[in-house]
PDB file of C-alpha atoms and ligand atoms in Angstrom:
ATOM      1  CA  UNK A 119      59.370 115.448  65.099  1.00 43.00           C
ATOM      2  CA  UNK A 120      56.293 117.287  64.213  1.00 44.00           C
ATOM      3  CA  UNK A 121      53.180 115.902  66.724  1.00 46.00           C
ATOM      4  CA  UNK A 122      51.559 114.239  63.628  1.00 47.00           C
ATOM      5  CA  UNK A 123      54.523 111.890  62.994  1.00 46.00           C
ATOM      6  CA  UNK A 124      54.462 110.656  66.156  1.00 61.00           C
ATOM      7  CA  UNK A 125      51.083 110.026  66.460  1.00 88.00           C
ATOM      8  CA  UNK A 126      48.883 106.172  67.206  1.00 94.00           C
ATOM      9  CA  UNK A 127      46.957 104.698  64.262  1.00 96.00           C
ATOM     10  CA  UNK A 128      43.045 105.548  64.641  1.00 96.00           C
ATOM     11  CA  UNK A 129      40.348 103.666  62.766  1.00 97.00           C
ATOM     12  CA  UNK A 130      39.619 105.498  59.622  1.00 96.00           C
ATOM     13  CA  UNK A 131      36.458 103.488  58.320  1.00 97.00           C
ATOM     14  CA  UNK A 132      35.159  99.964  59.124  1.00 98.00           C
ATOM     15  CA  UNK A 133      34.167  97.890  56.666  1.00 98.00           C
ATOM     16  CA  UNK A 134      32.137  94.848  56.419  1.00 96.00           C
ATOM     17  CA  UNK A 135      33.053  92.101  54.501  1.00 92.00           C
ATOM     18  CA  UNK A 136      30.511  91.157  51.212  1.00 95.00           C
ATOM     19  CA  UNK A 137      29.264  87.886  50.830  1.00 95.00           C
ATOM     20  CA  UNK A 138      30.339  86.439  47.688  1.00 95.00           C
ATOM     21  CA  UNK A 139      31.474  83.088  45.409  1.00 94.00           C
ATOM     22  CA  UNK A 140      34.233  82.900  43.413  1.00 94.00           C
ATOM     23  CA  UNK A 141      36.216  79.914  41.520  1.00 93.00           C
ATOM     24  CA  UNK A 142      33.837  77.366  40.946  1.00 93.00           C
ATOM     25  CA  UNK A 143      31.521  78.618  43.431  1.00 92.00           C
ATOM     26  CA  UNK A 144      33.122  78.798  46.753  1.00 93.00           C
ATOM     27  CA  UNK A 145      31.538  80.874  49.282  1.00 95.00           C
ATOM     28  CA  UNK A 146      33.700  83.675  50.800  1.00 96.00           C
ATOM     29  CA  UNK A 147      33.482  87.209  52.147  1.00 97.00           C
ATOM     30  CA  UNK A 148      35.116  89.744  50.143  1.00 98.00           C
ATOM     31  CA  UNK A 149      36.577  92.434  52.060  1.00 98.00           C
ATOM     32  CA  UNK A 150      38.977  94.448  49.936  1.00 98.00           C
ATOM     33  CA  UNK A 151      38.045  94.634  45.945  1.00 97.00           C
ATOM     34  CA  UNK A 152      33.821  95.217  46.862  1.00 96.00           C
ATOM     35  CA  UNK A 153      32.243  98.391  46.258  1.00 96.00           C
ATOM     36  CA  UNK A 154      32.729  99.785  49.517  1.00 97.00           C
ATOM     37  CA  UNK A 155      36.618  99.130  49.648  1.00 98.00           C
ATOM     38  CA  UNK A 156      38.031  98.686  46.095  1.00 96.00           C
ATOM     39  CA  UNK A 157      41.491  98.890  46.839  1.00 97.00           C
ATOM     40  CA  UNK A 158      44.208  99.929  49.684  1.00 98.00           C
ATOM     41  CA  UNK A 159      46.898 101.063  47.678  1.00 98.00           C
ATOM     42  CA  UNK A 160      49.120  98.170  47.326  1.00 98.00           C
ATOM     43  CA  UNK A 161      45.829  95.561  48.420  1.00 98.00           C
ATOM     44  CA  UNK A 162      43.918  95.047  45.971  1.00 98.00           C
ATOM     45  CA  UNK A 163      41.573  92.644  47.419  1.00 98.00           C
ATOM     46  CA  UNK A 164      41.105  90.547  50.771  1.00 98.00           C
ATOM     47  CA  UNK A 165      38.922  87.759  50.762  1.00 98.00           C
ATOM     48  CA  UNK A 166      37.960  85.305  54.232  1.00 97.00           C
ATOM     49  CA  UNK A 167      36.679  81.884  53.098  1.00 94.00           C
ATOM     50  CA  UNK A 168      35.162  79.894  56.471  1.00 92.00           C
ATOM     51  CA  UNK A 169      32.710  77.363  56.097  1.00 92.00           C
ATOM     52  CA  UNK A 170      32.037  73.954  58.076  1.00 93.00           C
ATOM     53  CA  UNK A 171      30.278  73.030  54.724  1.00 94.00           C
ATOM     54  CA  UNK A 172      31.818  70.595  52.215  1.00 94.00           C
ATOM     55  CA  UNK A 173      29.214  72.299  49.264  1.00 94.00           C
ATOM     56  CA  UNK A 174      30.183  75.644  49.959  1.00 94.00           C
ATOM     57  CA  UNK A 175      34.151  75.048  49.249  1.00 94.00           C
ATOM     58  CA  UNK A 176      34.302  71.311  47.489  1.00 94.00           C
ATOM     59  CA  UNK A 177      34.174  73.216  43.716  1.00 95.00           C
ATOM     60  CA  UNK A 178      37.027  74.902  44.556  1.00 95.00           C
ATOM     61  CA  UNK A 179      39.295  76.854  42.271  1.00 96.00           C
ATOM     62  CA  UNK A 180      40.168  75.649  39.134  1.00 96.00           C
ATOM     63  CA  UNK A 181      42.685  76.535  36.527  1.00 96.00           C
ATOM     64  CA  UNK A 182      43.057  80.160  36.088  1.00 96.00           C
ATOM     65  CA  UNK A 183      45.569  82.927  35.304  1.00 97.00           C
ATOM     66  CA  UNK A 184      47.428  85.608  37.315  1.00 98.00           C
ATOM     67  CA  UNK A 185      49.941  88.263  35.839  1.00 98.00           C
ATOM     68  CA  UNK A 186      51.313  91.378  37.663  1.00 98.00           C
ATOM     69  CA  UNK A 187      50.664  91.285  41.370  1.00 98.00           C
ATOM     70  CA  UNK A 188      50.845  88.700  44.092  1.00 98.00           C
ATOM     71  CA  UNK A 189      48.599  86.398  45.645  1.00 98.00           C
ATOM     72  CA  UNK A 190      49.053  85.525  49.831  1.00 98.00           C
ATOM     73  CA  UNK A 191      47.228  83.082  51.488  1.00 98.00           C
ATOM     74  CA  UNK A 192      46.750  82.080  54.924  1.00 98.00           C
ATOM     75  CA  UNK A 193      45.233  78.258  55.892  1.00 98.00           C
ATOM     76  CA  UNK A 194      43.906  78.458  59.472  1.00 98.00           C
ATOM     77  CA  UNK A 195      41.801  75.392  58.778  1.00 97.00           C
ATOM     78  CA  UNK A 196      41.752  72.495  55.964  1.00 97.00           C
ATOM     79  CA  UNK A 197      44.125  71.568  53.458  1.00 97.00           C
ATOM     80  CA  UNK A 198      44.491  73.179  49.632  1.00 97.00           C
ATOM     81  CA  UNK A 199      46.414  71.462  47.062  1.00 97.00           C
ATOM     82  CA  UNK A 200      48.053  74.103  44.693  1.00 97.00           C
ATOM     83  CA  UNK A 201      49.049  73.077  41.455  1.00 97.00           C
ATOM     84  CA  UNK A 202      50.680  75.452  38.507  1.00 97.00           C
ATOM     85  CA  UNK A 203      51.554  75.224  34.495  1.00 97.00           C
ATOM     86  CA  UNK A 204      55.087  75.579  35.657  1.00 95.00           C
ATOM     87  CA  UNK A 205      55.193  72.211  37.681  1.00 95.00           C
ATOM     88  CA  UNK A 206      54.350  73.443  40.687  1.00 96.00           C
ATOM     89  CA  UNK A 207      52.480  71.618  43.264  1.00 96.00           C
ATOM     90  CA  UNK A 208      51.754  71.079  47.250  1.00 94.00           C
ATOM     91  CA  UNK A 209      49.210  70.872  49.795  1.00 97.00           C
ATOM     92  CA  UNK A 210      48.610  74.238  52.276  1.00 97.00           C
ATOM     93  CA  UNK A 211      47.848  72.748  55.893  1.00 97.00           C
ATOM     94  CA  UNK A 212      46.534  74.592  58.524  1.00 98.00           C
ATOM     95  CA  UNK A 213      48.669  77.646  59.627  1.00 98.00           C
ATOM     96  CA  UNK A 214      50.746  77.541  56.832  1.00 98.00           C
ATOM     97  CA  UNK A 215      51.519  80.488  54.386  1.00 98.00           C
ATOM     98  CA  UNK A 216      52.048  80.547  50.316  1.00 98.00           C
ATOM     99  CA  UNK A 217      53.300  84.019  49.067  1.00 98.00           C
ATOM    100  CA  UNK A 218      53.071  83.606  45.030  1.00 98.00           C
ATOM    101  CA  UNK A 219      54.327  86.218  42.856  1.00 98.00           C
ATOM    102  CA  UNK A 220      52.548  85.783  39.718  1.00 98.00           C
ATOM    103  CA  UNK A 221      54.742  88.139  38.026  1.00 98.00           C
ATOM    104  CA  UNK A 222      54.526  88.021  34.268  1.00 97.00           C
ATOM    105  CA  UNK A 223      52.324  85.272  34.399  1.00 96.00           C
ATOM    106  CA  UNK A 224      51.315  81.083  35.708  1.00 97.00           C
ATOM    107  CA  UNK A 225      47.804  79.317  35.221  1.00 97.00           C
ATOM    108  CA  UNK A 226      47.434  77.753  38.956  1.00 97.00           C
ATOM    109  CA  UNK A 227      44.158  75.648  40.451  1.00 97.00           C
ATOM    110  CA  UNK A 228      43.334  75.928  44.181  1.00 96.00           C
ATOM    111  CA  UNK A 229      41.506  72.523  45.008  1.00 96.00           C
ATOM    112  CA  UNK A 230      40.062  71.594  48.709  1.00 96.00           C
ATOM    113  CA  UNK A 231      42.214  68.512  49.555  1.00 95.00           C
ATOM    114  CA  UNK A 232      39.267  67.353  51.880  1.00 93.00           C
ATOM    115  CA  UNK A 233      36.203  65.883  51.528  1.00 92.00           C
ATOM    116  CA  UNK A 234      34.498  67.357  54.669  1.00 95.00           C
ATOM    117  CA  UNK A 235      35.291  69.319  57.486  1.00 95.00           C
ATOM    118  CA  UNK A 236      35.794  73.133  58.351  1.00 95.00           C
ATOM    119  CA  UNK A 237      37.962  75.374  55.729  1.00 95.00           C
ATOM    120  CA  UNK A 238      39.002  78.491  56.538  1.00 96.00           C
ATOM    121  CA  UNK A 239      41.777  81.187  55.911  1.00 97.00           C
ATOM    122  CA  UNK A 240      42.383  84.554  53.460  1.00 98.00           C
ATOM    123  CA  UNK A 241      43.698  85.332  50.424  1.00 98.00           C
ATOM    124  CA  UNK A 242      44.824  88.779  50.021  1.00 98.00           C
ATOM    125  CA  UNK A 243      46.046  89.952  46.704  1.00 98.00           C
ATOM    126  CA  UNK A 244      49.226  92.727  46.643  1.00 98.00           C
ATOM    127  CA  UNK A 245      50.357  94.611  44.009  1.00 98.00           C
ATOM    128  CA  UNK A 246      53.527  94.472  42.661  1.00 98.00           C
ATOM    129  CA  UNK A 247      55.197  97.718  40.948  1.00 98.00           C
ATOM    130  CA  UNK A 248      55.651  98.496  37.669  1.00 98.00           C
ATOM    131  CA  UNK A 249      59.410  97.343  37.566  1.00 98.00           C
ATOM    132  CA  UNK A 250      58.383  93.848  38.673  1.00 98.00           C
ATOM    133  CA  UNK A 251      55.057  92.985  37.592  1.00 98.00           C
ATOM    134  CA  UNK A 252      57.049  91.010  34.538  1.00 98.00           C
ATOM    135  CA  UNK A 253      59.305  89.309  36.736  1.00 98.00           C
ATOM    136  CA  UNK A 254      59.880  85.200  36.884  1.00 97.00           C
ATOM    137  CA  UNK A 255      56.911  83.793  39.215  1.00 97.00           C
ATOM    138  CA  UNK A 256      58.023  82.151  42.403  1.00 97.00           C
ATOM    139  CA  UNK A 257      56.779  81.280  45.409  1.00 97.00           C
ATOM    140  CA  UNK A 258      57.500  81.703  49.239  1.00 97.00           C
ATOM    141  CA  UNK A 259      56.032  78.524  51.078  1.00 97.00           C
ATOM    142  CA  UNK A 260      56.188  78.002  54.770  1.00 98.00           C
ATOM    143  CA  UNK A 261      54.680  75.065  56.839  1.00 97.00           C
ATOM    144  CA  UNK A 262      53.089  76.335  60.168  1.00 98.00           C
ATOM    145  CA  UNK A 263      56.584  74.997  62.022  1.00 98.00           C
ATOM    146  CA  UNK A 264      58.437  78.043  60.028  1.00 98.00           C
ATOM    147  CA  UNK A 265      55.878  80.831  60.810  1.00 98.00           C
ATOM    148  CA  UNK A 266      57.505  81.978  64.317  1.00 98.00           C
ATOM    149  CA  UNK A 267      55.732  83.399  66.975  1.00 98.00           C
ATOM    150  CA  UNK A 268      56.163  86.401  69.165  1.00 98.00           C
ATOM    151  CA  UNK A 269      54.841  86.613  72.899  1.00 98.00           C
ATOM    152  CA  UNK A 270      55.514  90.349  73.516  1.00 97.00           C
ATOM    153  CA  UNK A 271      52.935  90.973  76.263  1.00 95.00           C
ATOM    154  CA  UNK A 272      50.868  88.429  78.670  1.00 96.00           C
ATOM    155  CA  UNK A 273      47.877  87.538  76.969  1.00 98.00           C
ATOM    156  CA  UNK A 274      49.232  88.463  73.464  1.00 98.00           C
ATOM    157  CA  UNK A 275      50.552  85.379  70.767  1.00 98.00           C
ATOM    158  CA  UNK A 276      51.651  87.064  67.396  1.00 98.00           C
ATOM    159  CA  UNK A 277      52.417  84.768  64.604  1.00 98.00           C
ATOM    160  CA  UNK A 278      55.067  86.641  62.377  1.00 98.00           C
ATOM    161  CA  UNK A 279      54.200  85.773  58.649  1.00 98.00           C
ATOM    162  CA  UNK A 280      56.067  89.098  57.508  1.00 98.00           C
ATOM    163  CA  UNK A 281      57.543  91.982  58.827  1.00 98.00           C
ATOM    164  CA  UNK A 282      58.670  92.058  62.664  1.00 98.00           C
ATOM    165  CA  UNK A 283      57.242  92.569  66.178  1.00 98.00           C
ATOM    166  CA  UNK A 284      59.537  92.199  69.341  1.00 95.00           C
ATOM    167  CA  UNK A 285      62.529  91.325  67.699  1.00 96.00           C
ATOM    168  CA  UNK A 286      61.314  88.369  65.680  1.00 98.00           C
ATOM    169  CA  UNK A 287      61.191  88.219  62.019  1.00 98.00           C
ATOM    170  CA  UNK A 288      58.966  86.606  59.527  1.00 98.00           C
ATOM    171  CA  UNK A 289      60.041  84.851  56.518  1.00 98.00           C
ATOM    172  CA  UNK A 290      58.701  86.557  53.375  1.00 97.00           C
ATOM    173  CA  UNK A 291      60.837  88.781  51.418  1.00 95.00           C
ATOM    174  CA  UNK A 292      59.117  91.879  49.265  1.00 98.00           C
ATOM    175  CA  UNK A 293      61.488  95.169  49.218  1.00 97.00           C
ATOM    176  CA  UNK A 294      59.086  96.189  46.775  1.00 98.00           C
ATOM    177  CA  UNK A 295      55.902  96.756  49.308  1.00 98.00           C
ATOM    178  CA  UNK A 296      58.176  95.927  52.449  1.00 98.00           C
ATOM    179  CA  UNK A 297      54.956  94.114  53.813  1.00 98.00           C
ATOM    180  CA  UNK A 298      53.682  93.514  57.473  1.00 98.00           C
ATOM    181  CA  UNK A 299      51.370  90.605  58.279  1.00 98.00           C
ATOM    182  CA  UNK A 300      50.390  89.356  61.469  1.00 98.00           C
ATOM    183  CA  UNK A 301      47.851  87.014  63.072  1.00 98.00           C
ATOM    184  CA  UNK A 302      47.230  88.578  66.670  1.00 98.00           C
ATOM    185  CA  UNK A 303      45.908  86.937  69.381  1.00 98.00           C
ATOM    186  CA  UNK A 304      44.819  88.711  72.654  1.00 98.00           C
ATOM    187  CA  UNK A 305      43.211  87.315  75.530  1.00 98.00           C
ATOM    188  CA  UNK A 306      40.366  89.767  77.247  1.00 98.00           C
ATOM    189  CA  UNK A 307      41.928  93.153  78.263  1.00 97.00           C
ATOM    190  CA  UNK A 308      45.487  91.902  76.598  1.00 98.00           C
ATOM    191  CA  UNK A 309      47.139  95.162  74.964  1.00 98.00           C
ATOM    192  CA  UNK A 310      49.431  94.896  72.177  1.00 98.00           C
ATOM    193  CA  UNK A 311      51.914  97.872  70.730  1.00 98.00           C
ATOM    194  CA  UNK A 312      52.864  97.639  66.893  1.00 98.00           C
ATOM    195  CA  UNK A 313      54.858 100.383  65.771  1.00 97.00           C
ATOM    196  CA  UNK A 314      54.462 100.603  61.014  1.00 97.00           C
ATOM    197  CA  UNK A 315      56.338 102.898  58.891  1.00 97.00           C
ATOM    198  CA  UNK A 316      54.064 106.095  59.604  1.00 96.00           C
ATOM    199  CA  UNK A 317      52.810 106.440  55.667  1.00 97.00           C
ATOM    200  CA  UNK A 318      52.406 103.000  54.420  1.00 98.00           C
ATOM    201  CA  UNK A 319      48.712 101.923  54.171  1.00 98.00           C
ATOM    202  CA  UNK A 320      47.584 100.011  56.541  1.00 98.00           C
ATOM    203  CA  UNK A 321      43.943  97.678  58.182  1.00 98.00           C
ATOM    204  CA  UNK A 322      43.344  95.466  60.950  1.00 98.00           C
ATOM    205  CA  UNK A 323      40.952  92.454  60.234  1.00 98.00           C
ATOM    206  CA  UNK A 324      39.089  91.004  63.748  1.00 98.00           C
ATOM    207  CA  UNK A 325      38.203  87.335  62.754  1.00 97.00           C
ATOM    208  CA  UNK A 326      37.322  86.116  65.993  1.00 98.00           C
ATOM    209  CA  UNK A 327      36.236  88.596  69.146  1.00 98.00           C
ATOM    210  CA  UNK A 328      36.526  91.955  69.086  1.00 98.00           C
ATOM    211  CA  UNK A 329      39.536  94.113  69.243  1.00 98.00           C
ATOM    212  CA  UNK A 330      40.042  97.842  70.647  1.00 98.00           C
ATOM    213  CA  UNK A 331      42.314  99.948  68.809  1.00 98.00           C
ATOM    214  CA  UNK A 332      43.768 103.269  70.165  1.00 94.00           C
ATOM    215  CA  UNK A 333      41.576 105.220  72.286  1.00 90.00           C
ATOM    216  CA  UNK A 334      38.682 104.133  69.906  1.00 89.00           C
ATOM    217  CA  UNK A 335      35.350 103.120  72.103  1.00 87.00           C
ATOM    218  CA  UNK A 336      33.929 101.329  69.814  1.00 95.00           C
ATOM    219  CA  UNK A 337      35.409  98.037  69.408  1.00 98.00           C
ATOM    220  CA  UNK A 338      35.863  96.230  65.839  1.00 98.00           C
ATOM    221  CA  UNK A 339      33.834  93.526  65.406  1.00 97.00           C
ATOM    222  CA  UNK A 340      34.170  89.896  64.029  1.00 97.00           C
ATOM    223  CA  UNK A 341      34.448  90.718  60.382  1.00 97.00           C
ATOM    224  CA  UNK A 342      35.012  93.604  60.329  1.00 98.00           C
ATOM    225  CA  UNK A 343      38.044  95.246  58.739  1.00 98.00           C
ATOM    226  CA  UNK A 344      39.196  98.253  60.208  1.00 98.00           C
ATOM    227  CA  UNK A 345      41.600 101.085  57.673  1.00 98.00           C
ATOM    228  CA  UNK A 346      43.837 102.578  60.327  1.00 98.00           C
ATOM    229  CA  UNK A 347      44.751 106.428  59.999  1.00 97.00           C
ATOM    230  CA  UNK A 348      48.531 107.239  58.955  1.00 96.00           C
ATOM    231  CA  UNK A 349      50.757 107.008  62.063  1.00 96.00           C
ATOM    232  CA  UNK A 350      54.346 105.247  63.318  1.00 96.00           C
ATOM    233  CA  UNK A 351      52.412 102.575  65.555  1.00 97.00           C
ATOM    234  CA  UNK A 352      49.335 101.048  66.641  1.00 97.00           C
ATOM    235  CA  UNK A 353      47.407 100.364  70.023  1.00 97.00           C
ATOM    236  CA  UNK A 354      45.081  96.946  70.402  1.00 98.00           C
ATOM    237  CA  UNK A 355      43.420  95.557  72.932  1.00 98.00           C
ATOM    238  CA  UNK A 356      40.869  92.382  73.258  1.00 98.00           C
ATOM    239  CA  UNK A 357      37.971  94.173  73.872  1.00 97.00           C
ATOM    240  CA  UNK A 358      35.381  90.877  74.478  1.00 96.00           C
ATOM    241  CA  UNK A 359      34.800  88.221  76.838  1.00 96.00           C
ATOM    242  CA  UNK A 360      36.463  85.361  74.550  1.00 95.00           C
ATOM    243  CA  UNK A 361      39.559  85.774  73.292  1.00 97.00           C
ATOM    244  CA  UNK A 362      39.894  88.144  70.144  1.00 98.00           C
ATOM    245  CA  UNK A 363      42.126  87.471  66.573  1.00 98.00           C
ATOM    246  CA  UNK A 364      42.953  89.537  64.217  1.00 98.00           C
ATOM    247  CA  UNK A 365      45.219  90.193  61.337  1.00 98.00           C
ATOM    248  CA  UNK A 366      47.047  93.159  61.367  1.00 98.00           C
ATOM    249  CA  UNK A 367      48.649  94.008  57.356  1.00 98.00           C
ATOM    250  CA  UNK A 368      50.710  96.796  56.163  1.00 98.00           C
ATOM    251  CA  UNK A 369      52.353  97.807  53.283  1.00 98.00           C
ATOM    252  CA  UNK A 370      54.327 100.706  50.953  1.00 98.00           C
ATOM    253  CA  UNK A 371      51.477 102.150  49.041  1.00 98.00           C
ATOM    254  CA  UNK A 372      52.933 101.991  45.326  1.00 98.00           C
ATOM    255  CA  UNK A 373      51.282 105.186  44.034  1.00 98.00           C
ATOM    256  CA  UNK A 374      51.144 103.847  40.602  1.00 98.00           C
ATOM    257  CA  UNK A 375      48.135 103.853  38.010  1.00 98.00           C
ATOM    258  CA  UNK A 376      46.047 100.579  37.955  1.00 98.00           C
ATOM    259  CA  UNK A 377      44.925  99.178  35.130  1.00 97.00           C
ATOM    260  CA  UNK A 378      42.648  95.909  36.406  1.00 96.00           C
ATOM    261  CA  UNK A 379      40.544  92.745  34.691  1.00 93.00           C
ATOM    262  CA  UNK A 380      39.828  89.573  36.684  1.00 90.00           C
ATOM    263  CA  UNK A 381      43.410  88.192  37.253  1.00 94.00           C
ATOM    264  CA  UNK A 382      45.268  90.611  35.844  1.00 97.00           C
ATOM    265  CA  UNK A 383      46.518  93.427  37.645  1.00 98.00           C
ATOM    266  CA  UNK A 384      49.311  95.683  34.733  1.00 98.00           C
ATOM    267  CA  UNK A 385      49.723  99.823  35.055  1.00 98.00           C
ATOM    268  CA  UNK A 386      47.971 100.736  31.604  1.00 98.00           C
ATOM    269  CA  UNK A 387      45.305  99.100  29.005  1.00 97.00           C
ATOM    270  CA  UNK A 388      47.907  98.304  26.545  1.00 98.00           C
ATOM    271  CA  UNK A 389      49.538  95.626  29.183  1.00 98.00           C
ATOM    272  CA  UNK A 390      46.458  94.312  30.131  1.00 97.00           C
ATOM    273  CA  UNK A 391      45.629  93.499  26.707  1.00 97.00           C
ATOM    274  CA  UNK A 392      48.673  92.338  25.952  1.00 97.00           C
ATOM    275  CA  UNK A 393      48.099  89.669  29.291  1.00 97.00           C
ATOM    276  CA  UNK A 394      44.812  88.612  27.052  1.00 96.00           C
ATOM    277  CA  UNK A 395      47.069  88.387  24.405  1.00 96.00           C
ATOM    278  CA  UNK A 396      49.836  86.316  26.006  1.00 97.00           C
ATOM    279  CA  UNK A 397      47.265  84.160  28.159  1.00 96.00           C
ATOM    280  CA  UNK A 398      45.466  83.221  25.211  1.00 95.00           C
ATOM    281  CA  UNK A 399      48.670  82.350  23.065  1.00 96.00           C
ATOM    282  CA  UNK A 400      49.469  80.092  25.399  1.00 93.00           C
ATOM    283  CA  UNK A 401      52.458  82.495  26.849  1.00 93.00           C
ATOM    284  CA  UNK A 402      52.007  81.360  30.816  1.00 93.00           C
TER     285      UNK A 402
HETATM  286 CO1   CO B 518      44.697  82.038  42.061  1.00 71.29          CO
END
């Protein structure tokens, strides 16, 4: 092995999230899919909703389409009721995951299922190659009770929604990206090995705290996303006085061309105005 392969994941660039609304006019930060970071090759976009506001997440999201990528998110607080065109429909409670592949296409609404109270969580939108962006949508749903949790080092509680860390395996099943997502928690000075396929692409995302990565000094920050440098693992440690949480996310970069509108995500022009097409004919 050549030095290089072996080496730790460094921080690249930090980036800080942009405010933003979306849906009906909820409130969230965009972190992937803004200016600064418009895509990590297979993310296409990251966005953190938290609010202790009913008025800044009560619109919700209504109907709308997806077709050719996937949609991931993560409740840490409140409850979302999820409803498709297929017959689809359930509440997200806190902790709990829903990994939808759109596929060749569903009309969904994401409502708040509460009339009050604090709301917060991601969505993180992956892309889905060429050879599957056509393919049946479905869903992987798991309550919080079926998310399990790895303590590999005092200090350090890592909730396995994909991938694996100390011998414990998440749930959700994508050959295509072969996708890592954690939720990391590290007490103050708690350290925290995770070794990634050296090449795929990969960012850490501090959401509470602030986290130490490698032999970086410089701490990343509450909000701040960090893209991590190619490498087969990476170093963290809770670098502030309160406990520190972060997600860590991985995946195979597709290396495909990416032809984007709103919620469509297709390799070329033709398919995404085709999607149009199809959306408008009623085809979802
Ligand atoms: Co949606």
């Amino acid at each position: 092995m050549s030095s290089a392969s072996v080496a730790s994941r460094a921080v690249r660039r930090v980036v800080q999230g942009m405010p933003t609304s979306d849906g009906a006019g909820v409130k969230l930060r965009r972190v992937i899919g803004q200016p600064q970071l418009p895509d990590l090759d297979p993310f296409l976009m990251l966005d953190e909703f938290g609010t202790d506001r009913a008025e800044d997440y009560i619109a919700g999201f209504p109907d709308h389409p997806h077709r050719g990528f996937e949609t991931v998110t993560y409740m840490l607080d409140g409850r979302m009721r999820h409803k498709d065109n297929h017959g689809n429909e359930g509440v997200l409670v806190p902790g709990s995951v829903q990994w939808m592949t759109a596929g060749r296409g569903l009309v969904h609404s994401e409502m708040p299922e509460q009339q009050e109270g604090r709301m917060r969580g991601f969505q993180l939108w992956l892309n889905l190659p060429a050879r599957d962006k056509m393919t049946t949508p479905k869903y992987q749903e798991f309550g919080p009770e079926r998310i399990p949790v790895a303590t590999p080092a005092a200090g350090v509680t890592v909730k396995v929604i994909a991938g694996s860390t100390a011998g414990i395996v998440g749930p959700i099943l994508q050959p295509a990206t072969d996708p890592t997502y954690l939720d990391i928690a590290l007490a103050p000075g708690a350290q925290f090995t995770q070794e990634l396929p050296p090449d795929y692409a990969a960012f850490l995302y501090v959401f509470e705290g602030e986290v130490s990565v490698g032999e970086e000094t410089s701490p990343v920050r509450t909000h701040q996303l960090a893209v991590l440098s190619e490498g087969v693992q990476i170093r963290l440690r809770g670098a502030s006085p309160a406990p520190a949480r972060a997600i860590l996310v991985a995946g195979r970069p597709l290396k495909e061309p990416v032809a984007k509108y709103g919620p469509f995500v297709m390799n070329t022009r033709e398919e995404l105005q085709q999607a149009f097409a199809d959306f408008q004919n009623g085809h979802f």
